[in-house]
Coordinates of C-alpha atoms in Angstrom, one line a residue:
Chain S
M681 CA 31.9 -39.1 39.7
L682 CA 35.0 -37.5 38.3
L683 CA 33.3 -37.4 34.9
T684 CA 30.2 -35.7 36.4
C685 CA 32.3 -33.1 38.2
G686 CA 34.2 -32.5 35.0
A687 CA 31.0 -32.1 33.0
S688 CA 29.3 -29.7 35.3
W689 CA 32.5 -27.7 35.7
T690 CA 32.6 -27.5 31.9
A691 CA 28.9 -26.5 31.8
A692 CA 29.5 -23.7 34.3
E693 CA 32.5 -22.5 32.4
V694 CA 30.5 -22.5 29.2
D695 CA 27.7 -20.5 30.9
A696 CA 30.2 -17.9 32.2
N697 CA 31.9 -17.8 28.9
S698 CA 28.6 -17.2 27.1
E699 CA 27.7 -14.4 29.5
Q700 CA 31.1 -12.8 28.8
R701 CA 30.6 -13.3 25.0
L702 CA 27.1 -11.8 25.2
L703 CA 28.6 -8.8 27.0
E704 CA 31.3 -8.4 24.5
W705 CA 28.8 -8.6 21.7
Q706 CA 26.6 -6.0 23.2
T707 CA 29.6 -3.8 24.0
K708 CA 30.6 -4.0 20.3
Q709 CA 27.1 -2.9 19.3
A710 CA 27.2 0.0 21.7
A711 CA 30.6 0.9 20.3
S712 CA 29.2 0.8 16.8
V713 CA 26.3 3.1 17.8
L714 CA 28.9 5.4 19.5
S715 CA 31.2 5.5 16.5
T716 CA 28.2 6.4 14.3
A717 CA 27.3 9.2 16.6
V718 CA 31.0 10.4 16.5
M719 CA 30.9 10.3 12.7
L720 CA 27.7 12.3 12.6
I721 CA 29.5 14.9 14.8
E722 CA 32.7 15.0 12.7
Q723 CA 31.1 14.9 9.3
P724 CA 29.7 18.5 9.2
L725 CA 33.3 19.8 9.9
G726 CA 34.7 18.1 6.8
T727 CA 31.7 19.0 4.7
A728 CA 31.9 22.7 5.8
L729 CA 35.6 22.7 4.8
S730 CA 34.8 21.3 1.4
V731 CA 31.9 23.7 0.8
Q732 CA 34.0 26.7 1.9
Q733 CA 36.8 25.7 -0.5
A734 CA 34.4 24.9 -3.4
A735 CA 33.0 28.5 -3.2
P736 CA 35.9 30.7 -2.2
A737 CA 34.3 33.6 -4.0
R738 CA 31.5 33.7 -1.5
G739 CA 34.0 34.5 1.3
S740 CA 33.1 33.1 4.7
E741 CA 29.4 33.2 3.9
A742 CA 29.4 29.6 2.6
F743 CA 30.9 28.5 5.9
T744 CA 28.4 30.5 8.1
Q745 CA 25.5 29.3 6.0
F746 CA 26.4 25.7 6.1
M747 CA 27.3 25.6 9.8
S748 CA 24.1 27.4 10.8
A749 CA 22.3 24.0 10.7
Y750 CA 24.8 22.5 13.2
V751 CA 25.5 25.4 15.6
G752 CA 23.3 26.6 18.4
P753 CA 22.5 26.1 22.0
E754 CA 20.7 22.8 21.3
S755 CA 22.7 21.7 18.2
T756 CA 25.7 19.6 17.5
F757 CA 28.1 22.4 18.4
V758 CA 27.7 25.4 20.7
S759 CA 30.1 27.5 18.6
A760 CA 32.2 27.2 15.5
S761 CA 34.8 29.3 13.7
L762 CA 36.7 29.3 10.4
W763 CA 40.5 29.9 10.7
R764 CA 43.3 30.7 8.2
R765 CA 46.9 29.8 8.6
Q766 CA 49.5 32.3 7.4
G767 CA 53.1 31.0 7.8
E768 CA 53.2 29.6 11.4
A769 CA 50.4 31.8 12.7
V770 CA 46.7 30.9 12.8
A771 CA 43.8 33.4 13.2
P772 CA 40.1 33.2 13.1
L773 CA 38.3 34.6 10.0
V774 CA 34.7 34.3 11.2
E775 CA 32.8 32.9 14.2
T776 CA 29.3 31.6 14.5
G777 CA 27.1 30.5 17.4
G778 CA 27.7 31.2 21.1
R779 CA 30.8 32.3 22.9
P780 CA 33.6 29.7 22.8
L781 CA 35.0 28.5 26.1
L782 CA 38.5 29.1 24.7
E783 CA 39.2 32.6 23.5
P784 CA 40.5 32.5 20.0
S785 CA 43.5 34.5 21.1
S786 CA 44.3 32.0 23.9
P787 CA 47.4 29.9 23.6
A788 CA 45.4 26.7 23.9
A789 CA 43.0 27.6 21.0
Q790 CA 46.0 28.6 18.9
T791 CA 47.8 25.4 19.7
Y792 CA 44.9 23.1 19.0
V793 CA 44.3 24.8 15.6
A794 CA 48.0 24.7 14.6
E795 CA 48.3 21.1 15.7
A796 CA 45.3 20.0 13.6
F797 CA 47.3 20.9 10.4
G798 CA 49.5 18.0 11.2
H799 CA 46.6 15.5 11.3
Q800 CA 44.7 13.8 8.5
T801 CA 41.5 13.6 10.6
A802 CA 39.8 15.9 13.0
T803 CA 41.4 16.4 16.4
A804 CA 39.5 16.3 19.6
H805 CA 40.4 17.7 23.0
R806 CA 38.6 18.1 26.2
I807 CA 38.5 21.5 27.9
D808 CA 37.2 22.5 31.3
S809 CA 36.3 25.9 32.7
G810 CA 34.7 25.8 36.1
A811 CA 31.7 23.5 35.9
E812 CA 31.6 23.7 32.1
A813 CA 33.3 21.0 30.0
R814 CA 33.4 20.8 26.3
I815 CA 35.1 18.9 23.5
V816 CA 37.0 21.0 21.0
W817 CA 37.0 19.7 17.5
V818 CA 39.4 21.0 14.9
R819 CA 39.5 19.9 11.3
A820 CA 42.2 21.4 9.1
D821 CA 43.1 21.3 5.4
P822 CA 46.8 22.0 5.1
A823 CA 46.6 22.5 1.3
A824 CA 44.1 25.3 1.7
D825 CA 45.5 26.7 4.9
L826 CA 42.0 26.6 6.4
A827 CA 40.7 25.0 9.6
I828 CA 37.4 24.7 11.3
Y829 CA 37.3 25.0 15.1
A830 CA 34.1 23.8 16.9
E831 CA 33.1 23.3 20.6
R832 CA 30.6 20.7 21.7
R833 CA 29.1 20.6 25.2
I834 CA 29.7 17.7 27.6
P835 CA 26.8 17.5 30.1
A836 CA 27.9 19.0 33.4
D837 CA 27.4 15.9 35.6
R838 CA 28.8 13.5 32.9
R839 CA 25.7 11.4 33.4
A840 CA 24.3 12.0 30.0
A841 CA 21.3 11.3 27.9
V842 CA 23.4 11.7 24.7
D843 CA 24.4 8.1 24.8
S844 CA 21.2 6.7 26.0
D845 CA 20.6 4.7 22.8
S846 CA 18.9 1.5 23.5
A847 CA 22.0 -0.4 22.5
Y848 CA 23.1 0.6 26.0
A849 CA 19.8 -0.5 27.6
N850 CA 21.3 -3.6 29.4
L851 CA 24.7 -2.1 30.0
T852 CA 26.2 0.1 32.6
Y853 CA 28.8 2.1 30.8
A854 CA 31.5 4.6 31.1
I855 CA 33.1 6.5 28.2
Y856 CA 36.6 7.9 28.4
L857 CA 38.4 10.3 26.1
G858 CA 41.6 8.7 25.1
P859 CA 42.9 5.1 25.8
E860 CA 43.3 5.5 29.6
V861 CA 40.5 4.6 32.0
T862 CA 41.0 7.4 34.5
A863 CA 38.7 9.8 36.4
E864 CA 40.1 12.7 34.5
A865 CA 39.3 11.2 31.1
L866 CA 35.7 10.3 32.0
T867 CA 33.3 12.0 29.6
T868 CA 30.0 10.2 30.0
T869 CA 28.6 7.5 32.2
D870 CA 25.3 6.2 33.4
A871 CA 26.8 4.8 36.6
D872 CA 27.3 6.6 39.9
P873 CA 30.8 8.2 39.4
S874 CA 31.8 6.8 42.8
D875 CA 31.3 3.2 41.5
L876 CA 33.9 3.8 38.8
P877 CA 35.9 2.2 37.4
L878 CA 33.4 -0.5 36.6
R879 CA 34.4 -3.8 38.2
G880 CA 33.4 -7.5 37.9
V881 CA 32.6 -8.8 34.4
T882 CA 33.4 -5.9 32.1
S883 CA 34.1 -5.5 28.4
Q884 CA 36.1 -2.8 26.7
E885 CA 36.0 -1.3 23.1
T886 CA 37.7 1.7 21.6
V887 CA 36.3 3.8 18.8
P888 CA 38.1 6.5 16.8
F889 CA 37.4 10.0 18.0
G890 CA 39.2 12.7 16.1
H891 CA 43.0 12.0 16.4
T892 CA 42.4 10.0 19.6
V893 CA 40.0 7.4 20.7
L894 CA 37.0 6.9 23.0
T895 CA 37.3 4.0 25.4
L896 CA 33.9 2.4 26.2
V897 CA 33.8 0.2 29.2
A898 CA 30.6 -1.7 29.9
A899 CA 29.3 -4.1 32.5
P900 CA 26.0 -6.0 32.4
R901 CA 23.1 -4.6 34.2
G902 CA 21.0 -7.5 35.5
H903 CA 20.9 -10.4 33.0
L904 CA 21.7 -9.9 29.4
G905 CA 19.7 -10.9 26.4
S906 CA 16.2 -10.3 27.8
D907 CA 13.4 -10.7 25.3
L908 CA 12.7 -7.0 25.4
S909 CA 16.0 -6.0 23.9
R910 CA 16.8 -9.0 21.8
W911 CA 16.2 -7.5 18.4
L912 CA 16.5 -3.8 19.1
P913 CA 20.3 -3.7 19.4
L914 CA 20.4 -5.7 16.2
G915 CA 18.4 -3.0 14.5
L916 CA 20.7 -0.3 15.9
L917 CA 23.8 -2.3 14.9
L918 CA 22.5 -2.7 11.4
G919 CA 21.6 1.0 11.2
G920 CA 25.0 1.9 12.7
V921 CA 26.8 -0.1 10.1
L922 CA 24.8 1.3 7.3
L923 CA 25.3 4.9 8.5
T924 CA 29.0 4.2 8.9
V925 CA 29.2 3.1 5.3
A926 CA 27.1 6.0 4.2
A927 CA 29.3 8.5 6.0
A928 CA 32.5 7.1 4.6
R929 CA 31.0 7.2 1.1
T930 CA 29.8 10.7 1.6
G931 CA 33.3 11.8 2.7
H932 CA 34.9 10.1 -0.2
R933 CA 32.6 11.5 -2.8
L934 CA 32.8 15.0 -1.3
A935 CA 36.6 14.9 -1.5
R936 CA 36.3 13.9 -5.2
G937 CA 33.7 16.6 -5.8
R938 CA 35.9 19.2 -4.2
W939 CA 38.8 18.2 -6.5
D940 CA 36.5 18.6 -9.5
A941 CA 35.3 22.0 -8.2
E942 CA 38.9 23.2 -8.0
Q943 CA 39.4 22.2 -11.7
D944 CA 36.4 24.2 -12.8
A945 CA 34.4 26.7 -10.9
S946 CA 31.3 26.0 -12.8
T947 CA 31.1 22.6 -11.2
I948 CA 30.2 24.2 -7.9
T949 CA 26.5 23.9 -8.7
A950 CA 27.1 20.3 -9.4
L951 CA 28.8 19.8 -6.1
Y952 CA 25.9 21.3 -4.3
E953 CA 23.6 18.9 -6.2
Q954 CA 25.9 16.1 -5.3
V955 CA 25.6 17.0 -1.6
E956 CA 21.8 17.0 -2.0
I957 CA 21.9 13.5 -3.5
L958 CA 24.2 12.3 -0.8
Y959 CA 21.9 13.7 1.9
G960 CA 19.1 11.8 0.1
E961 CA 21.0 8.6 0.3
Q962 CA 21.8 9.2 3.9
R963 CA 18.1 9.7 4.5
V964 CA 17.3 6.4 3.0
L965 CA 19.6 4.8 5.5
F966 CA 18.1 6.7 8.4
E967 CA 14.7 5.4 7.2
R968 CA 16.0 1.8 7.2
L969 CA 17.2 2.4 10.8
Q970 CA 13.7 3.6 11.8
R971 CA 12.0 0.8 10.0
A972 CA 14.2 -1.7 11.8
L973 CA 12.6 -0.3 14.9
L974 CA 9.0 -0.9 13.7
P975 CA 7.4 -4.3 14.0
H976 CA 7.9 -6.6 11.1
A977 CA 4.8 -8.6 11.7
H978 CA 1.7 -8.3 13.7
P979 CA 0.3 -11.1 15.9
V980 CA -2.2 -13.4 14.3
M981 CA -5.5 -13.6 16.3
S982 CA -8.8 -15.1 15.4
D983 CA -11.6 -12.6 14.4
L984 CA -9.0 -9.8 14.1
E985 CA -7.3 -8.3 11.0
I986 CA -4.5 -5.8 11.5
A987 CA -2.9 -3.5 8.9
S988 CA -0.3 -0.8 9.2
R989 CA 1.6 1.7 7.1
Y990 CA 4.5 4.0 7.6
V991 CA 5.5 6.8 5.3
A992 CA 8.5 9.0 5.8
G993 CA 8.1 12.8 5.4
S994 CA 9.6 14.4 2.4
R995 CA 11.8 17.1 3.9
G996 CA 15.3 17.1 5.3
I997 CA 17.5 14.1 6.0
D998 CA 16.2 13.5 9.5
I999 CA 13.7 10.9 10.3
G1000 CA 10.7 11.3 12.6
G1001 CA 9.8 9.4 15.7
D1002 CA 6.4 8.0 14.8
W1003 CA 5.7 4.4 15.7
Y1004 CA 3.0 1.7 16.2
S1005 CA 2.9 -1.7 17.7
V1006 CA 0.5 -4.5 18.5
V1007 CA 1.1 -7.3 20.9
A1008 CA -1.0 -10.3 21.9
L1009 CA -1.6 -10.4 25.7
D1010 CA -3.3 -13.9 25.6
D1011 CA -5.4 -15.9 23.2
H1012 CA -8.1 -13.2 23.0
R1013 CA -6.7 -9.9 24.2
F1014 CA -4.3 -7.7 22.4
A1015 CA -2.7 -4.4 23.2
F1016 CA -1.8 -1.7 20.7
V1017 CA 0.1 1.6 20.7
V1018 CA 0.4 4.5 18.2
G1019 CA 2.7 7.3 19.1
D1020 CA 4.6 10.3 17.8
V1021 CA 7.8 11.9 19.3
S1022 CA 8.1 15.6 18.5
G1023 CA 11.1 16.7 16.5
R1024 CA 13.3 14.6 14.2
G1025 CA 16.6 12.9 13.9
V1026 CA 18.4 10.1 15.7
D1027 CA 17.6 11.6 19.1
A1028 CA 13.9 11.5 18.4
V1029 CA 14.2 7.9 17.3
A1030 CA 16.1 7.0 20.5
V1031 CA 13.3 8.6 22.6
M1032 CA 10.8 6.7 20.4
A1033 CA 12.6 3.4 21.1
Q1034 CA 12.6 4.1 24.8
A1035 CA 8.9 5.0 24.9
R1036 CA 8.0 2.1 22.8
F1037 CA 9.7 -0.5 25.0
T1038 CA 8.7 1.1 28.2
I1039 CA 5.0 1.1 27.2
R1040 CA 5.3 -2.5 25.9
A1041 CA 6.8 -3.7 29.2
Y1042 CA 4.0 -2.2 31.2
L1043 CA 1.4 -3.7 28.9
L1044 CA 3.0 -7.2 29.0
D1045 CA 3.1 -6.7 32.8
G1046 CA -0.7 -6.5 32.8
Q1047 CA -1.2 -2.8 33.4
R1048 CA -4.3 -1.1 32.0
P1049 CA -3.9 1.7 29.4
G1050 CA -4.6 4.6 31.8
A1051 CA -2.0 3.2 34.3
V1052 CA 0.5 2.6 31.6
L1053 CA 0.4 6.3 30.6
Q1054 CA 0.3 7.5 34.1
K1055 CA 3.5 5.5 34.9
C1056 CA 5.1 6.7 31.7
S1057 CA 4.3 10.3 32.5
H1058 CA 6.8 10.1 35.4
Q1059 CA 9.5 8.7 33.2
F1060 CA 9.7 11.2 30.3
D1061 CA 10.6 14.8 30.7
I1062 CA 10.9 17.3 27.8
E1063 CA 13.4 19.3 29.9
A1064 CA 15.7 16.3 30.0
D1065 CA 15.4 15.0 26.5
G1066 CA 13.8 17.8 24.5
H1067 CA 10.8 15.9 23.1
L1068 CA 7.1 15.7 23.7
I1069 CA 5.4 12.3 23.1
T1070 CA 1.8 11.9 22.1
V1071 CA 0.6 8.3 22.3
L1072 CA -2.6 6.3 22.2
V1073 CA -2.6 3.0 24.1
G1074 CA -5.4 0.5 24.0
I1075 CA -6.3 -3.1 25.0
G1076 CA -8.9 -5.0 22.9
D1077 CA -10.8 -8.2 23.4
T1078 CA -11.5 -10.3 20.2
R1079 CA -14.4 -12.1 22.0
T1080 CA -16.4 -9.0 22.7
G1081 CA -15.1 -6.4 20.3
E1082 CA -14.5 -4.1 23.2
V1083 CA -11.5 -1.8 23.1
T1084 CA -10.4 0.3 26.1
V1085 CA -8.1 3.2 25.3
A1086 CA -6.2 6.0 27.1
N1087 CA -4.8 9.0 25.3
A1088 CA -1.8 11.2 25.9
G1089 CA -2.4 14.2 23.6
H1090 CA -2.7 12.0 20.5
P1091 CA -5.3 12.4 17.7
A1092 CA -8.4 10.3 18.5
P1093 CA -8.9 7.1 16.5
V1094 CA -11.7 6.9 14.0
L1095 CA -14.3 4.1 14.1
V1096 CA -15.1 3.1 10.5
G1097 CA -18.3 1.1 9.9
G1098 CA -21.6 2.8 9.2
V1099 CA -20.5 6.4 9.4
A1100 CA -16.8 7.0 10.1
R1101 CA -16.5 9.1 13.3
P1102 CA -13.7 10.0 15.6
V1103 CA -14.0 8.2 19.0
E1104 CA -14.6 10.6 21.8
V1105 CA -11.4 10.1 23.8
S1106 CA -10.7 13.0 26.1
P1107 CA -6.9 13.6 25.7
G1108 CA -4.7 13.8 28.7
R1109 CA -1.3 15.6 28.4
P1110 CA 1.4 14.4 26.2
L1111 CA 4.3 12.5 27.9
G1112 CA 7.2 14.8 28.7
T1113 CA 5.0 17.5 30.3
G1114 CA 5.2 16.0 33.7
P1115 CA 3.3 13.6 36.0
S1116 CA -0.3 13.3 34.9
W1117 CA -3.3 10.9 34.9
Y1118 CA -5.3 9.5 32.1
E1119 CA -9.0 8.7 31.6
E1120 CA -9.9 5.4 29.9
T1121 CA -12.6 5.2 27.3
T1122 CA -14.2 1.9 26.2
I1123 CA -15.3 1.5 22.6
R1124 CA -17.7 -1.2 21.5
M1125 CA -16.8 -2.1 18.0
P1126 CA -19.7 -3.4 15.9
P1127 CA -18.8 -6.7 14.0
G1128 CA -17.0 -5.8 10.8
S1129 CA -16.0 -2.3 11.9
T1130 CA -12.5 -0.9 11.8
L1131 CA -10.6 1.2 14.3
F1132 CA -8.3 3.5 12.4
C1133 CA -5.4 5.0 14.5
F1134 CA -2.9 7.5 13.0
T1135 CA -0.4 10.2 13.6
D1136 CA -1.0 13.8 12.9
G1137 CA 1.1 13.9 9.7
L1138 CA -2.0 12.4 8.0
V1139 CA -4.3 15.3 8.7
E1140 CA -2.0 18.3 9.5
R1141 CA -1.8 21.0 6.8
R1142 CA -0.1 24.4 7.2
D1143 CA -2.8 26.2 5.3
E1144 CA -5.9 25.0 7.1
D1145 CA -7.5 24.1 10.4
I1146 CA -6.8 20.7 11.9
D1147 CA -10.6 20.0 11.8
A1148 CA -10.6 20.3 8.0
G1149 CA -8.0 17.5 7.8
L1150 CA -10.0 15.4 10.3
R1151 CA -13.2 15.9 8.2
R1152 CA -11.3 14.9 5.0
L1153 CA -10.1 11.7 6.8
G1154 CA -13.7 10.9 7.8
T1155 CA -14.9 11.3 4.3
T1156 CA -12.1 9.2 2.8
L1157 CA -12.6 6.4 5.2
D1158 CA -16.3 6.4 4.7
R1159 CA -15.9 5.8 1.0
A1160 CA -13.5 2.8 1.5
A1161 CA -15.2 1.5 4.6
S1162 CA -16.1 -1.9 3.1
D1163 CA -12.8 -2.4 1.2
P1164 CA -10.3 -5.0 2.4
L1165 CA -8.4 -3.6 5.4
D1166 CA -5.0 -3.3 3.6
H1167 CA -6.7 -1.4 0.8
L1168 CA -8.5 0.9 3.2
V1169 CA -5.2 1.8 4.9
S1170 CA -3.3 2.3 1.6
H1171 CA -6.2 4.3 0.1
A1172 CA -6.4 6.6 3.1
V1173 CA -2.6 7.2 3.2
D1174 CA -2.3 7.7 -0.6
T1175 CA -5.3 10.0 -0.7
L1176 CA -4.6 12.2 2.3
R1177 CA -0.9 12.5 2.3
N1178 CA 0.5 15.5 0.6
D1179 CA 3.4 14.6 -1.7
D1180 CA 5.5 17.4 -0.2
A1181 CA 4.2 16.9 3.3
P1182 CA 7.2 17.3 5.6
D1183 CA 5.9 15.1 8.4
D1184 CA 6.0 11.3 8.8
V1185 CA 2.8 9.3 8.9
A1186 CA 2.1 6.2 10.8
V1187 CA -1.2 4.3 10.5
L1188 CA -2.4 1.3 12.4
A1189 CA -5.9 -0.1 11.8
F1190 CA -7.7 -3.2 12.9
R1191 CA -11.0 -4.8 12.0
W1192 CA -13.1 -7.0 14.2
T1193 CA -14.3 -9.7 11.9
A1194 CA -16.5 -11.7 14.3
T1195 CA -19.9 -12.5 12.9
P1196 CA -22.8 -11.3 15.0
Chain I
M713 CA 9.5 31.2 10.0
A714 CA 8.5 32.9 13.3
E715 CA 9.1 36.5 14.4
F716 CA 9.5 37.8 17.9
V717 CA 8.8 41.3 19.4
T718 CA 9.1 42.2 23.1
N719 CA 6.7 44.6 24.9
R720 CA 6.3 45.7 28.4
R721 CA 3.5 46.6 30.7
P722 CA 3.9 47.4 34.4
D723 CA 2.2 44.2 35.3
A724 CA 3.6 41.8 32.7
A725 CA 6.4 41.3 30.2
I726 CA 5.1 40.4 26.8
L727 CA 6.7 38.4 24.1
V728 CA 4.8 38.7 20.8
V729 CA 5.2 35.7 18.6
A730 CA 4.1 35.5 14.9
G731 CA 4.4 33.1 12.1
D732 CA 4.7 29.3 12.1
L733 CA 5.7 27.5 15.3
D734 CA 7.3 24.3 14.0
I735 CA 10.5 22.4 13.9
A736 CA 12.2 25.3 12.1
S737 CA 11.3 27.8 14.8
E738 CA 11.3 25.6 17.8
V739 CA 14.8 26.2 19.0
E740 CA 14.6 30.0 18.3
L741 CA 11.3 30.2 20.4
V742 CA 13.0 28.4 23.3
V743 CA 16.1 30.5 23.1
R744 CA 14.2 33.8 22.7
G745 CA 11.9 32.8 25.5
R746 CA 14.7 31.9 27.8
E747 CA 16.5 35.2 27.1
F748 CA 13.3 37.0 27.6
L749 CA 12.7 35.3 31.0
A750 CA 16.2 36.3 32.1
S751 CA 15.8 39.9 30.9
S752 CA 12.9 40.8 33.1
D753 CA 11.8 40.1 36.7
V754 CA 8.1 40.7 36.3
G755 CA 6.1 37.9 37.8
V756 CA 3.8 37.3 34.8
V757 CA 5.3 36.5 31.4
E758 CA 2.7 36.9 28.6
L759 CA 3.2 35.0 25.4
D760 CA 1.1 36.8 22.8
L761 CA 0.3 34.2 20.1
G762 CA -2.1 36.5 18.1
G763 CA 0.1 36.3 14.9
V764 CA 0.7 32.6 15.0
T765 CA -0.4 30.9 11.8
F766 CA 0.5 27.3 12.4
I767 CA 1.7 25.1 15.3
D768 CA 2.9 21.5 15.2
S769 CA 4.2 19.2 17.9
S770 CA 7.6 20.8 17.9
G771 CA 6.0 24.2 18.5
L772 CA 3.9 22.7 21.3
G773 CA 7.1 21.3 22.7
A774 CA 8.7 24.7 22.7
L775 CA 5.6 26.2 24.6
V776 CA 5.8 23.4 27.2
R777 CA 9.5 24.0 27.7
L778 CA 9.0 27.8 28.2
H779 CA 6.2 27.1 30.6
K780 CA 8.5 24.8 32.6
L781 CA 11.3 27.3 32.5
A782 CA 9.0 30.1 33.8
Q783 CA 7.7 27.8 36.5
S784 CA 11.2 26.8 37.7
A785 CA 12.1 30.5 37.8
G786 CA 9.1 31.2 40.0
R787 CA 7.3 33.0 37.3
R788 CA 4.0 32.4 35.6
M789 CA 3.6 32.1 31.8
V790 CA 0.2 32.9 30.3
L791 CA -0.9 32.7 26.7
A792 CA -2.7 35.7 25.2
N793 CA -4.7 36.2 22.0
V794 CA -4.6 32.5 21.1
P795 CA -6.0 32.1 17.6
P796 CA -8.8 29.6 17.3
R797 CA -6.7 27.3 15.1
V798 CA -4.0 27.2 17.8
A799 CA -6.5 26.8 20.6
R800 CA -8.0 23.8 18.8
V801 CA -4.6 22.1 18.6
L802 CA -4.0 22.8 22.3
S803 CA -7.3 21.2 23.2
L804 CA -6.8 18.2 20.9
T805 CA -3.5 17.5 22.5
G806 CA -4.7 17.8 26.0
L807 CA -2.5 20.9 26.7
S808 CA -5.3 23.5 27.2
D809 CA -5.3 23.2 30.9
L810 CA -1.5 23.3 31.2
F811 CA -1.3 26.9 30.1
A812 CA -3.2 29.7 31.8
E813 CA -4.9 31.6 29.0
L814 CA -6.0 35.3 29.0
P815 CA -9.3 36.1 27.5
E816 CA -9.2 37.7 24.0
R817 CA -8.6 41.5 24.2

């Protein structure tokens, strides 16, 4: 009796402990994603400083030019300025972007810039003016007497999409500027502010933020470790770690590059090349992050072959939000999705992850393609997250070869077998445009035929009509119609994709191999 | 690159857009459009796309955002002089019926 009591007490204790451990583990992941985001914010400031110093002859032009990619109403910073220190006084040399919340002549701005010369890292402060709240970043180089001042917006209600990475999917979280968990320090949360501070089982992590820290407090939302999110945080964690390493290496090499540049002005070109190379490396890591979000294997089903391919675009360091996925619904039925989030970068990938898992959840819940899209149309809003999502959702049956699809503004799939032809699927509106409804179309695949789904990067060219691209796709698929499926997919992608095409391409194709 | 020119008629404020509407011009289109909406109080805002040479999903996103901005400001955004190439993309992406379109002049 005593033993049983003891054993069950131990079991309960173990269970509670494992819940706490799981929470701590997930909080660590969320913190890792957060610190990556912070690093991505800080990094341009340091690079801008290096670039400015490497090319002093160009005046403040180098600064303005470099920062233009990071400053704007929808960018990393709303405004930025380059400052010079003379003796004890600091004064702005040039400003770019919108109006700063702190006037450069204000004591606060002067203090923040002057203070930054005493820190090795960037400094970060929160400023408030009426309803508007911002974070002021200052990065200074005492040796060069230069500093960069930049303001970043905090969403007005503090309940932000900026941290809606899926690493947070199972957590209710609150992020505070500094080590103290107080209402004044709150910067972002997805909880109702009146429920704060978070109570019950919570976990806390701090991540470096300029000269101070961000404190992340998280509590579980429902049960942790659901199947849906099991591997996604892992992917983000992996990506986060890789990006962190990359950012650190970039900073280190830029510092070395700057020193070289000071030795010899002719190495400036080399420095710029170096920056290009580093951006290239960073891009590779971004791609790995995105690949971690794509399925590693497709379900194995009788009478069905599945092949897919993903090719990253060639321009810029940012990755796109294309994706595909196939899930088995039972022994005979499968669901598939091909989608494309407009825009690029980590934000687009975050929206992609959200769309992907929302759609998958509805499909596993037994919803039909039209209903899945209709429900999703209520959940995505371009005004809130800045992205349009085109997506094709279908459910197929390997016994009959029938496939039912619904389409939110996505290119129609092509049926290959006999003559390749686009399937007439009347497109509904892309997700993000607002609540909408979606027609369903049923395709009867002949035995041996292939349904080829793709994203627009495969057919879109700047110098021609979209129809010309679609025709070229049809011809290419016709020629390889009887090839093994893997080969058909590779052949289409290799033939149609421009080497300097900026856009990503995702292709998902399946062949119904039943004998008549 | 995209270029922007503003025009006025008594019944409508017109923003003439030319060039490529893509990821590079998306933000500028939204910002210009927003400024443009704020700068006039005419009920109908006309977006003249006659000079648009290319549009991708980012460009479409910008058009949708302007449409929503106009709507929430109690205004109506209409597209004018939509080139066939752009019209085709709007129709393939299910967006044709979202925007009111003026017949070609």
